CSV table of C-alpha atoms in Angstrom, one decimal:
chain,number,residue,atom,x,y,z
A,1,MET,CA,-0.1,0.1,-0.1
A,2,HIS,CA,3.3,2.0,0.3
A,3,ASN,CA,3.8,3.5,-2.6
A,4,LYS,CA,6.4,3.7,-4.9
A,5,LYS,CA,5.4,3.4,-8.2
A,6,GLY,CA,7.2,4.1,-11.4
A,7,ILE,CA,9.2,1.8,-13.6
A,8,SER,CA,13.2,1.8,-13.3
A,9,THR,CA,15.4,3.7,-15.3
A,10,ALA,CA,16.6,-0.1,-16.0
A,11,ILE,CA,13.2,-0.4,-18.2
A,12,ILE,CA,13.2,2.2,-19.6
A,13,ALA,CA,14.0,2.7,-23.8
A,14,VAL,CA,16.1,6.1,-23.0
A,15,VAL,CA,15.6,6.9,-27.4
A,16,VAL,CA,16.9,9.9,-29.0
A,17,VAL,CA,13.0,10.4,-29.2
A,18,ILE,CA,11.8,9.9,-26.2
A,19,ILE,CA,14.3,13.0,-25.6
A,20,ILE,CA,12.9,15.3,-27.6
A,21,VAL,CA,10.2,14.0,-26.4
A,22,ILE,CA,10.2,15.7,-23.6
A,23,ALA,CA,12.4,18.6,-24.8
A,24,ALA,CA,9.7,19.6,-27.6
A,25,VAL,CA,6.3,19.7,-24.0
A,26,SER,CA,9.1,21.7,-22.0
A,27,VAL,CA,9.6,23.4,-25.2
A,28,TYR,CA,5.7,24.1,-25.5
A,29,TYR,CA,5.1,25.2,-22.1
A,30,LEU,CA,8.1,27.4,-21.5
A,31,ILE,CA,6.5,29.6,-25.1
A,32,SER,CA,3.2,29.5,-26.3
A,33,LYS,CA,1.5,28.7,-23.1
A,34,LYS,CA,0.7,31.5,-21.6
A,35,PRO,CA,0.8,31.4,-17.7
A,36,THR,CA,-2.4,29.8,-16.0
A,37,THR,CA,-5.0,32.9,-14.4
A,38,THR,CA,-7.3,32.2,-11.6
A,39,PRO,CA,-10.6,30.4,-13.5
A,40,SER,CA,-13.5,32.6,-13.5
A,41,THR,CA,-15.5,29.5,-12.4
A,42,THR,CA,-14.1,28.6,-9.1
A,43,THR,CA,-15.5,27.9,-6.3
A,44,THR,CA,-12.9,26.1,-4.1
A,45,THR,CA,-12.7,27.6,-0.8
A,46,VAL,CA,-8.6,28.3,-1.1
A,47,SER,CA,-9.6,32.2,-3.1
A,48,THR,CA,-6.6,33.7,-2.0
A,49,THR,CA,-5.4,36.4,-4.6
A,50,PRO,CA,-3.5,34.3,-7.3
A,51,VAL,CA,0.0,35.2,-8.1
A,52,THR,CA,0.2,35.9,-12.0
A,53,ALA,CA,3.2,36.0,-14.3
A,54,ASN,CA,5.4,39.7,-14.3
A,55,THR,CA,4.6,39.4,-9.9
A,56,THR,CA,7.3,42.7,-8.4
A,57,THR,CA,7.0,40.7,-5.2
A,58,PRO,CA,9.2,37.1,-5.4
A,59,VAL,CA,7.1,34.3,-4.0
A,60,THR,CA,8.1,31.3,-2.8
A,61,LEU,CA,5.4,27.9,-2.9
A,62,THR,CA,6.4,25.3,-0.9
A,63,VAL,CA,6.1,21.3,-1.5
A,64,VAL,CA,6.5,19.3,1.6
A,65,THR,CA,6.8,15.9,1.1
A,66,PHE,CA,9.1,12.1,1.0
A,67,SER,CA,11.9,11.1,-1.4
A,68,GLY,CA,12.3,9.7,-3.9
A,69,GLN,CA,10.8,9.8,-7.8
A,70,SER,CA,8.1,11.7,-6.9
A,71,ALA,CA,9.2,13.6,-5.1
A,72,ASN,CA,11.8,14.5,-7.9
A,73,PHE,CA,8.9,14.5,-10.9
A,74,ILE,CA,7.4,17.8,-8.9
A,75,GLN,CA,10.3,19.3,-8.5
A,76,TYR,CA,10.7,19.2,-12.6
A,77,ALA,CA,7.4,20.2,-13.0
A,78,GLY,CA,7.7,23.2,-10.0
A,79,ASN,CA,10.8,24.1,-11.9
A,80,ILE,CA,8.3,24.5,-15.7
A,81,PHE,CA,5.6,26.2,-13.6
A,82,SER,CA,8.3,28.1,-11.9
A,83,GLN,CA,8.6,30.1,-15.1
A,84,LEU,CA,5.9,30.2,-16.7
A,85,HIS,CA,4.7,32.0,-13.0
A,86,PRO,CA,8.3,34.8,-13.3
A,87,GLY,CA,9.2,36.2,-9.6
A,88,VAL,CA,7.8,32.4,-8.1
A,89,VAL,CA,9.8,29.7,-7.3
A,90,VAL,CA,8.6,26.4,-6.5
A,91,LYS,CA,10.6,24.5,-3.6
A,92,VAL,CA,9.9,20.5,-3.0
A,93,ILE,CA,11.7,20.0,1.0
A,94,THR,CA,12.0,16.3,1.6
A,95,TYR,CA,12.3,13.4,4.2
A,96,PRO,CA,12.6,10.2,4.3
A,97,PHE,CA,10.2,8.5,3.8
A,98,SER,CA,9.6,6.8,7.7
A,99,GLU,CA,9.8,10.2,9.3
A,100,TYR,CA,7.7,12.6,6.3
A,101,ILE,CA,5.0,12.7,7.9
A,102,SER,CA,5.8,13.1,11.6
A,103,VAL,CA,7.4,15.7,10.2
A,104,GLU,CA,4.4,17.8,8.7
A,105,LEU,CA,2.3,16.9,11.5
A,106,THR,CA,5.0,18.8,13.9
A,107,ALA,CA,4.7,21.7,11.3
A,108,LEU,CA,0.5,21.5,10.7
A,109,GLU,CA,-0.7,21.3,14.8
A,110,ALA,CA,1.4,24.6,14.9
A,111,HIS,CA,-0.6,26.0,12.9
A,112,SER,CA,3.8,26.4,10.7
A,113,SER,CA,2.9,28.7,6.6
A,114,GLN,CA,6.0,27.4,6.0
A,115,TYR,CA,4.3,24.8,3.4
A,116,ASP,CA,1.8,25.7,0.8
A,117,LEU,CA,1.4,21.9,-0.3
A,118,ILE,CA,1.3,19.1,1.7
A,119,GLY,CA,2.2,15.3,0.4
A,120,PHE,CA,1.0,11.8,2.0
A,121,THR,CA,-0.3,8.7,0.9
A,122,SER,CA,-3.8,6.3,1.0
A,123,THR,CA,-3.0,5.3,4.4
A,124,SER,CA,-2.1,8.8,6.8
A,125,ALA,CA,-4.5,11.2,4.7
A,126,GLN,CA,-6.6,11.2,7.3
A,127,SER,CA,-3.5,11.8,9.6
A,128,VAL,CA,-3.2,15.6,7.7
A,129,SER,CA,-7.0,16.3,6.5
A,130,THR,CA,-8.3,17.7,9.0
A,131,TYR,CA,-5.1,20.8,8.5
A,132,LEU,CA,-5.7,20.8,4.4
A,133,GLU,CA,-8.2,22.8,2.6
A,134,PRO,CA,-11.3,21.3,1.8
A,135,LEU,CA,-11.3,21.3,-2.0
A,136,ASN,CA,-14.5,21.5,-4.8
A,137,LEU,CA,-13.0,20.4,-8.1
A,138,SER,CA,-14.5,22.0,-10.3
A,139,SER,CA,-12.3,24.2,-10.9
A,140,PHE,CA,-10.5,21.1,-12.3
A,141,ASN,CA,-10.7,19.4,-14.7
A,142,VAL,CA,-12.5,16.1,-12.8
A,143,SER,CA,-13.1,13.5,-16.1
A,144,ASN,CA,-9.7,13.6,-16.7
A,145,LEU,CA,-8.4,12.2,-14.0
A,146,ILE,CA,-9.2,8.6,-12.9
A,147,MET,CA,-11.8,8.9,-9.8
A,148,PRO,CA,-11.2,5.8,-8.1
A,149,GLN,CA,-7.6,6.9,-7.9
A,150,GLU,CA,-8.1,10.2,-6.4
A,151,GLU,CA,-11.1,8.4,-4.4
A,152,PHE,CA,-8.6,6.6,-1.8
A,153,GLY,CA,-6.7,8.8,0.1
A,154,GLY,CA,-7.6,12.0,-2.1
A,155,ILE,CA,-11.0,11.3,-0.9
A,156,ILE,CA,-12.4,10.7,3.0
A,157,TYR,CA,-15.5,10.2,4.9
A,158,ASN,CA,-16.3,12.5,7.3
A,159,THR,CA,-17.7,10.5,10.3
A,160,THR,CA,-19.9,14.4,12.0
A,161,THR,CA,-21.2,15.4,9.3
A,162,HIS,CA,-21.6,12.0,7.1
A,163,GLN,CA,-19.9,13.3,3.7
A,164,ASN,CA,-17.6,12.7,1.1
A,165,GLU,CA,-15.1,16.0,1.9
A,166,THR,CA,-11.6,16.2,-1.1
A,167,ILE,CA,-8.5,16.7,0.7
A,168,GLY,CA,-5.6,16.5,-2.0
A,169,ILE,CA,-5.3,15.7,-5.7
A,170,ALA,CA,-3.5,12.7,-6.8
A,171,TYR,CA,-0.7,12.7,-9.3
A,172,GLU,CA,0.0,9.7,-10.3
A,173,THR,CA,-1.8,5.8,-10.3
A,174,ALA,CA,-0.5,3.4,-9.4
A,175,VAL,CA,-2.6,-0.6,-9.0
A,176,TYR,CA,-2.4,-3.9,-7.3
A,177,LEU,CA,-3.5,-6.4,-10.2
A,178,LEU,CA,-1.1,-9.5,-11.9
A,179,ALA,CA,1.7,-9.3,-13.8
A,180,TYR,CA,2.1,-12.4,-15.1
A,181,LYS,CA,4.6,-14.0,-17.8
A,182,THR,CA,4.1,-14.3,-20.8
A,183,SER,CA,6.4,-17.2,-22.2
A,184,ILE,CA,4.2,-19.3,-19.7
A,185,PHE,CA,0.6,-18.0,-20.3
A,186,ASP,CA,0.5,-17.2,-23.8
A,187,ASN,CA,2.6,-20.5,-24.3
A,188,THR,CA,0.0,-22.6,-26.6
A,189,THR,CA,0.4,-26.1,-25.7
A,190,LEU,CA,0.8,-25.4,-22.2
A,191,GLN,CA,-2.7,-23.4,-22.7
A,192,GLN,CA,-3.9,-26.9,-24.4
A,193,GLU,CA,-2.8,-29.2,-22.5
A,194,PHE,CA,-4.7,-26.7,-18.9
A,195,TYR,CA,-7.9,-26.6,-20.9
A,196,ASN,CA,-7.5,-30.7,-21.0
A,197,GLU,CA,-6.9,-30.5,-17.2
A,198,TYR,CA,-9.3,-27.8,-15.7
A,199,HIS,CA,-11.6,-28.1,-19.2
A,200,MET,CA,-11.1,-23.9,-18.9
A,201,ASN,CA,-8.9,-20.7,-21.1
A,202,MET,CA,-5.7,-20.4,-19.4
A,203,SER,CA,-4.8,-16.9,-20.1
A,204,PRO,CA,-5.3,-14.7,-17.0
A,205,VAL,CA,-6.9,-11.7,-18.4
A,206,THR,CA,-10.0,-14.1,-19.3
A,207,TRP,CA,-10.3,-15.4,-14.9
A,208,GLN,CA,-13.7,-14.8,-13.1
A,209,ASN,CA,-12.8,-16.5,-9.7
A,210,TRP,CA,-9.9,-17.5,-7.7
A,211,SER,CA,-10.1,-21.0,-7.9
A,212,VAL,CA,-9.1,-21.0,-11.6
A,213,VAL,CA,-6.2,-18.8,-10.1
A,214,ILE,CA,-5.8,-22.1,-7.7
A,215,ASP,CA,-5.9,-24.5,-10.3
A,216,VAL,CA,-3.5,-22.8,-12.4
A,217,ASP,CA,-1.3,-22.4,-9.4
A,218,ASN,CA,-1.7,-26.7,-8.4
A,219,PHE,CA,-0.7,-26.6,-12.5
A,220,LEU,CA,2.2,-25.2,-12.8
A,221,ILE,CA,3.0,-27.1,-10.3
A,222,SER,CA,3.0,-29.8,-10.4
A,223,HIS,CA,4.3,-30.0,-13.6
A,224,ASN,CA,7.3,-28.8,-13.1
A,225,ILE,CA,7.0,-25.3,-15.1
A,226,THR,CA,7.6,-22.9,-12.6
A,227,LYS,CA,9.9,-23.5,-9.0
A,228,TYR,CA,6.4,-21.9,-8.1
A,229,GLY,CA,3.5,-20.4,-8.7
A,230,LEU,CA,1.2,-16.9,-8.8
A,231,LEU,CA,3.3,-14.3,-5.7
A,232,ILE,CA,1.4,-13.3,-3.5
A,233,ASP,CA,2.2,-11.3,-0.3
A,234,ASP,CA,2.3,-12.7,2.3
A,235,HIS,CA,4.6,-10.3,5.0
A,236,GLU,CA,3.0,-9.7,8.8
A,237,ALA,CA,4.3,-6.2,9.4
A,238,HIS,CA,2.1,-4.4,6.2
A,239,GLY,CA,2.0,-6.9,3.6
A,240,ILE,CA,-0.9,-8.8,4.6
A,241,ILE,CA,-3.1,-5.6,4.4
A,242,ASP,CA,-2.6,-5.9,0.6
A,243,ALA,CA,-3.2,-8.7,-0.4
A,244,PHE,CA,-6.2,-9.9,1.3
A,245,PRO,CA,-8.5,-7.3,0.4
A,246,ALA,CA,-7.2,-8.3,-2.9
A,247,VAL,CA,-8.8,-11.9,-2.8
A,248,PHE,CA,-12.0,-10.5,-0.6
A,249,GLY,CA,-13.0,-8.0,-3.4
A,250,TYR,CA,-14.1,-10.8,-5.5
A,251,TYR,CA,-16.1,-11.9,-2.6
A,252,TYR,CA,-17.4,-8.7,-1.0
A,253,ALA,CA,-18.7,-6.9,-4.0
A,254,ARG,CA,-20.8,-10.3,-4.6
A,255,ASN,CA,-22.6,-9.9,-1.2
A,256,ASN,CA,-25.0,-6.8,-1.2
A,257,THR,CA,-25.3,-7.4,2.4
A,258,LEU,CA,-22.2,-6.2,3.2
A,259,ASN,CA,-21.6,-3.9,0.7
A,260,GLY,CA,-24.5,-2.4,1.5
A,261,GLY,CA,-24.7,-1.5,-2.4
A,262,THR,CA,-21.4,0.2,-2.2
A,263,VAL,CA,-19.3,-2.2,-3.8
A,264,GLY,CA,-16.2,-0.1,-2.7
A,265,GLY,CA,-17.5,0.2,0.9
A,266,ILE,CA,-18.2,3.9,2.3
A,267,PRO,CA,-14.5,6.0,1.4
A,268,GLY,CA,-12.1,5.4,4.4
A,269,PHE,CA,-13.3,2.5,5.5
A,270,ASN,CA,-13.9,0.3,2.3
A,271,ILE,CA,-14.2,-3.2,1.8
A,272,MET,CA,-12.7,-4.0,5.5
A,273,PHE,CA,-16.1,-2.4,6.4
A,274,GLU,CA,-19.7,-3.1,5.7
A,275,GLY,CA,-21.0,-0.2,3.6
A,276,LYS,CA,-23.7,1.4,5.7
A,277,ILE,CA,-23.1,2.4,10.2
A,278,LEU,CA,-26.2,1.1,11.4
A,279,PRO,CA,-28.6,2.6,14.3
A,280,GLY,CA,-26.5,3.4,17.4
A,281,TYR,CA,-22.8,3.0,15.3
A,282,SER,CA,-20.8,6.5,14.4
A,283,TYR,CA,-19.1,3.4,12.6
A,284,PRO,CA,-19.3,1.0,10.1
A,285,LEU,CA,-19.7,-2.8,11.6
A,286,PRO,CA,-15.8,-4.7,10.4
A,287,ALA,CA,-17.5,-7.1,6.8
A,288,PHE,CA,-14.5,-9.2,6.7
A,289,ASN,CA,-15.8,-11.8,9.5
A,290,SER,CA,-18.1,-13.7,7.5
A,291,THR,CA,-18.5,-16.4,5.3
A,292,SER,CA,-17.6,-14.2,2.6
A,293,GLY,CA,-14.9,-13.0,5.1
A,294,ILE,CA,-14.1,-17.1,5.2
A,295,GLU,CA,-14.0,-17.9,1.7
A,296,ALA,CA,-11.8,-15.0,0.7
A,297,LEU,CA,-9.1,-16.0,3.6
A,298,GLU,CA,-9.5,-19.7,3.4
A,299,VAL,CA,-8.4,-19.0,-1.0
A,300,TYR,CA,-5.7,-16.8,0.1
A,301,LYS,CA,-3.8,-20.3,2.5
A,302,GLN,CA,-4.2,-21.7,-0.9
A,303,LEU,CA,-2.1,-19.1,-3.3
A,304,VAL,CA,0.8,-19.0,-0.6
A,305,SER,CA,0.3,-22.6,-0.5
A,306,TYR,CA,2.2,-22.8,-3.3
A,307,GLU,CA,5.1,-20.0,-3.1
A,308,PRO,CA,8.3,-20.1,0.0
A,309,PRO,CA,6.5,-21.2,3.9
A,310,PRO,CA,6.2,-18.2,5.8
A,311,SER,CA,7.8,-19.1,8.1
A,312,GLN,CA,10.4,-19.8,6.9
A,313,VAL,CA,10.1,-17.1,3.8
A,314,GLN,CA,7.7,-14.2,3.8
A,315,ILE,CA,6.7,-12.3,1.2
A,316,SER,CA,7.3,-9.4,0.6
A,317,TYR,CA,7.4,-5.8,-1.6
A,318,ASP,CA,11.1,-5.9,-1.4
A,319,ASP,CA,12.0,-8.8,-1.8
A,320,LEU,CA,10.3,-9.1,-6.0
A,321,PRO,CA,13.4,-9.4,-7.9
A,322,GLU,CA,14.8,-12.8,-6.0
A,323,TYR,CA,11.3,-14.7,-5.9
A,324,TYR,CA,10.4,-13.4,-9.3
A,325,PRO,CA,12.3,-15.8,-11.8
A,326,GLN,CA,11.5,-19.0,-10.3
A,327,ALA,CA,7.6,-17.4,-9.9
A,328,ALA,CA,4.7,-17.8,-13.3
A,329,GLY,CA,4.0,-13.6,-12.2
A,330,ALA,CA,2.9,-11.9,-8.9
A,331,PHE,CA,0.2,-10.2,-7.6
A,332,LEU,CA,1.9,-6.9,-7.4
A,333,PHE,CA,1.4,-2.9,-7.0
A,334,THR,CA,2.5,-0.6,-10.5
A,335,SER,CA,5.2,-0.2,-8.5
A,336,GLN,CA,7.2,-2.8,-8.1
A,337,LEU,CA,8.0,-3.7,-11.9
A,338,SER,CA,10.5,-0.8,-10.9
A,339,TYR,CA,12.0,-3.9,-9.5
A,340,LEU,CA,12.3,-6.4,-12.7
A,341,ASN,CA,15.3,-6.9,-15.1
A,342,SER,CA,16.2,-5.7,-18.5
A,343,SER,CA,14.8,-9.5,-19.3
A,344,GLU,CA,12.1,-10.2,-16.9
A,345,ALA,CA,10.7,-7.0,-17.6
A,346,GLN,CA,9.8,-7.5,-21.3
A,347,ASN,CA,8.7,-11.1,-20.6
A,348,THR,CA,5.3,-9.6,-18.7
A,349,ALA,CA,1.9,-9.0,-19.3
A,350,LEU,CA,-0.5,-6.9,-16.7
A,351,ALA,CA,-3.9,-8.7,-15.4
A,352,PRO,CA,-6.2,-6.6,-14.1
A,353,LEU,CA,-7.9,-9.8,-10.8
A,354,PRO,CA,-10.3,-11.7,-11.4
A,355,SER,CA,-12.9,-11.2,-13.1
A,356,GLY,CA,-12.1,-7.5,-14.4
A,357,TYR,CA,-11.1,-5.8,-10.5
A,358,ALA,CA,-8.1,-3.3,-8.7
A,359,GLU,CA,-7.2,-2.2,-6.0
A,360,THR,CA,-5.0,1.1,-5.7
A,361,GLY,CA,-2.9,3.5,-3.8
A,362,THR,CA,-0.6,6.3,-4.5
A,363,ASP,CA,0.5,9.8,-3.9
A,364,PHE,CA,-1.4,13.2,-2.9
A,365,LEU,CA,-0.5,17.1,-2.5
A,366,GLY,CA,-3.7,19.0,-0.3
A,367,ILE,CA,-2.9,22.3,0.6
A,368,SER,CA,-1.9,24.2,4.4
A,369,LYS,CA,-5.2,25.6,6.0
A,370,TYR,CA,-1.7,27.9,6.9
A,371,SER,CA,-1.1,28.2,3.3
A,372,THR,CA,-0.6,32.0,2.5
A,373,HIS,CA,-0.3,31.1,-1.3
A,374,LYS,CA,-3.8,28.9,-1.4
A,375,GLN,CA,-4.2,30.0,-5.2
A,376,LEU,CA,-0.9,29.9,-6.7
A,377,ALA,CA,-1.1,25.7,-4.8
A,378,LEU,CA,-3.7,25.2,-6.1
A,379,GLU,CA,-2.5,26.2,-10.1
A,380,PHE,CA,0.3,24.1,-9.0
A,381,LEU,CA,-2.1,20.9,-8.9
A,382,GLN,CA,-3.3,22.0,-12.2
A,383,PHE,CA,-0.6,22.6,-14.3
A,384,LEU,CA,0.4,18.6,-11.5
A,385,VAL,CA,-1.5,16.8,-13.4
A,386,SER,CA,-2.7,18.4,-16.5
A,387,PRO,CA,-1.9,15.8,-19.5
A,388,LYS,CA,1.4,17.2,-21.2
A,389,MET,CA,3.3,17.4,-17.5
A,390,GLN,CA,2.1,13.4,-16.7
A,391,VAL,CA,3.0,12.7,-20.5
A,392,ILE,CA,7.3,13.6,-18.2
A,393,ALA,CA,5.7,12.0,-15.4
A,394,PHE,CA,5.5,8.3,-16.6
A,395,ILE,CA,8.4,9.1,-20.1
A,396,LYS,CA,11.1,10.9,-17.7
A,397,TYR,CA,10.4,9.5,-14.3
A,398,GLY,CA,8.5,6.0,-14.7
A,399,LYS,CA,5.9,7.4,-13.2
A,400,PHE,CA,1.5,5.9,-14.7
A,401,PRO,CA,-0.8,9.5,-15.2
A,402,ILE,CA,-3.4,10.0,-13.9
A,403,SER,CA,-4.4,11.6,-16.3
A,404,LYS,CA,-7.0,10.0,-18.8
A,405,GLU,CA,-5.7,11.9,-22.0
A,406,ALA,CA,-1.5,11.3,-21.3
A,407,TYR,CA,-2.3,7.7,-21.2
A,408,SER,CA,-3.5,8.5,-25.3
A,409,MET,CA,-0.7,10.4,-25.9
A,410,LEU,CA,2.0,7.8,-24.6
A,411,LEU,CA,-0.1,4.6,-26.0
A,412,SER,CA,0.2,6.5,-29.6
A,413,ASN,CA,3.5,7.7,-29.4
A,414,THR,CA,5.3,4.5,-31.5
A,415,SER,CA,8.4,5.2,-30.0
A,416,ILE,CA,7.4,4.3,-26.1
A,417,PRO,CA,8.9,-0.1,-25.9
A,418,SER,CA,5.9,-1.8,-26.6
A,419,TYR,CA,5.4,-4.0,-23.9
A,420,GLN,CA,5.7,-0.5,-22.6
A,421,ARG,CA,3.0,0.2,-24.3
A,422,GLU,CA,0.9,-2.8,-23.2
A,423,TRP,CA,1.5,-1.9,-20.0
A,424,LEU,CA,0.0,1.7,-19.5
A,425,SER,CA,-3.7,0.1,-21.1
A,426,ALA,CA,-3.4,-2.7,-19.2
A,427,VAL,CA,-2.8,-0.2,-16.1
A,428,TYR,CA,-5.5,2.6,-17.0
A,429,LYS,CA,-7.9,-0.5,-17.8
A,430,ALA,CA,-7.0,-1.9,-14.7
A,431,ALA,CA,-6.8,1.9,-12.9
A,432,LEU,CA,-11.0,2.3,-13.7
A,433,GLU,CA,-11.3,-0.5,-11.6
A,434,ALA,CA,-9.3,0.2,-8.6
A,435,TRP,CA,-11.9,-0.2,-5.8
A,436,ALA,CA,-10.0,-3.6,-2.8
A,437,ASN,CA,-9.0,-1.0,-0.7
A,438,PRO,CA,-8.2,-1.6,3.0
A,439,PRO,CA,-8.8,1.1,5.3
A,440,ASN,CA,-7.0,3.8,5.9
A,441,ILE,CA,-8.6,6.0,9.0
A,442,PRO,CA,-7.0,7.5,11.0
A,443,ILE,CA,-6.1,4.5,14.1
A,444,THR,CA,-5.0,1.8,10.7
A,445,TYR,CA,-2.0,2.3,10.3
A,446,GLU,CA,-0.8,1.8,15.0
A,447,GLN,CA,-3.6,-0.3,15.5
A,448,LEU,CA,-5.9,-1.9,12.9
A,449,ILE,CA,-3.4,-3.3,10.4
A,450,PRO,CA,-0.7,-5.1,13.3
A,451,SER,CA,-4.0,-6.4,14.9
A,452,PHE,CA,-6.0,-7.9,11.5
A,453,ASN,CA,-2.2,-8.8,10.4
A,454,THR,CA,-1.4,-11.4,13.6
A,455,GLN,CA,-4.1,-12.9,13.3
A,456,VAL,CA,-4.2,-13.9,9.5
A,457,PHE,CA,-0.4,-15.0,9.5
A,458,GLU,CA,-1.0,-16.9,13.0
A,459,TYR,CA,-3.8,-18.7,10.6
A,460,LEU,CA,-0.9,-18.4,7.4
A,461,GLU,CA,1.5,-20.6,9.9
A,462,GLY,CA,-1.0,-23.3,10.5
A,463,ILE,CA,-1.5,-21.8,15.0
A,464,ILE,CA,-4.7,-20.4,14.7
A,465,SER,CA,-6.5,-23.5,12.2
A,466,SER,CA,-9.6,-22.2,12.1
A,467,PRO,CA,-10.1,-19.1,10.4
A,468,GLN,CA,-14.0,-18.2,11.6
A,469,GLN,CA,-11.4,-18.1,15.1
A,470,ALA,CA,-9.0,-15.6,13.2
A,471,LEU,CA,-10.7,-13.5,11.6
A,472,ASN,CA,-13.3,-12.8,14.4
A,473,THR,CA,-10.6,-12.3,17.0
A,474,ALA,CA,-8.9,-9.6,14.0
A,475,ALA,CA,-12.7,-7.7,14.0
A,476,SER,CA,-13.4,-7.9,17.9
A,477,GLU,CA,-10.0,-6.1,18.3
A,478,TRP,CA,-11.0,-3.7,15.1
A,479,VAL,CA,-14.4,-3.2,17.7
A,480,SER,CA,-12.9,-1.6,20.1
A,481,TYR,CA,-10.0,0.8,18.9
A,482,LEU,CA,-13.3,2.1,16.9
A,483,HIS,CA,-15.3,2.6,20.3
A,484,SER,CA,-12.6,4.5,21.3
A,485,TYR,CA,-11.1,5.9,18.8
A,486,TYR,CA,-15.1,7.3,18.3
A,487,GLY,CA,-17.0,7.2,20.7
């Protein structure tokens, strides 16, 4: 769920034509685009007088976020924005991922105006939400954004007002889906053998349920085609809270009693909670300790059985390069594609989770309530998600775009390697159906995740024999945490 998403330099073919594309886009902004002014139709709460080109008073727009390629992209965009707005300097300040939220909160709690734009991820959204301007997106081209990415973190549910609030803008796309090896799954001989034995199509894009995945794993291992099946996270510290919702989403979407008619659940609580709040409660109850949750957990355990035993090796976000070469593929975040070497990358295709959905997790920027340059910050956000800047984000930094138009522009660019264009197409389609998400309420990271992961991990190891017992214990602990927090 943490979002180190992108494609590494090793797998992005840096050819002369691409360099020309980047240069052309930059020149377009520097020469042919007029300075941005205040949108005439804006109804946002950020109504501070805008700073436009030719200002006589130097202005520094300060962004704070975690270090990495995302920050590098923001600074690159900021440099172009500064040249379009003489007198304006965009400065990106970064801290390690493990520290940046605490640094931000220290400043925000003191009502400091030192940061104008606040970086955050899906899971940290509600930690900073009370200090961010609620944004009215009428001044943004909302139709050009991939909204499932925006909704998980950028939009939160206020349990006091019972209204959704937009607190930030997603500036990239990241999804949890299936990466599979074409040398295996496009092999006609293996396809026919699998069909003869299981009477189903082996192609991952055709899978309509998780039972097929288990059959494929069994086929691959029993026929000694690969050492491991399709890898899936089972790391106790964090990976389980990513992997289980990916499986559970299939069952949650088909149980109206659980989802209450909202396939992705209530924003912030998402699919690990019921899609309704019962009378007498200020929060929804956990949904995973149900028959649907039990079935999902049993499937999850079978998937894990086709990879190294969790008691010996826990498959985590960072160890993909070590085990991927011995497997048929993996359920992963698109950011992990950057871990693959060139040969593995070119042999990898992408597919959504069975029946055509995905999980999401991405990065955001919100405007501090204490910023003295709110309108300028809003203009920069609009600039950051513009199609041409999003094209640069992919070509130069390997960031999958949030802009729909940027995907169209990239897919028509034949100088980009064909497998990367196939990735772009698959990610775009999956991002539109990326709703199978874990919670991101304030108590998620420190309380809900450890509680749930511990119980599920012990079930995967066999310490707890009953899936119902594991899920009931986790649900009971979650209710206790919820009651303490929400009352």
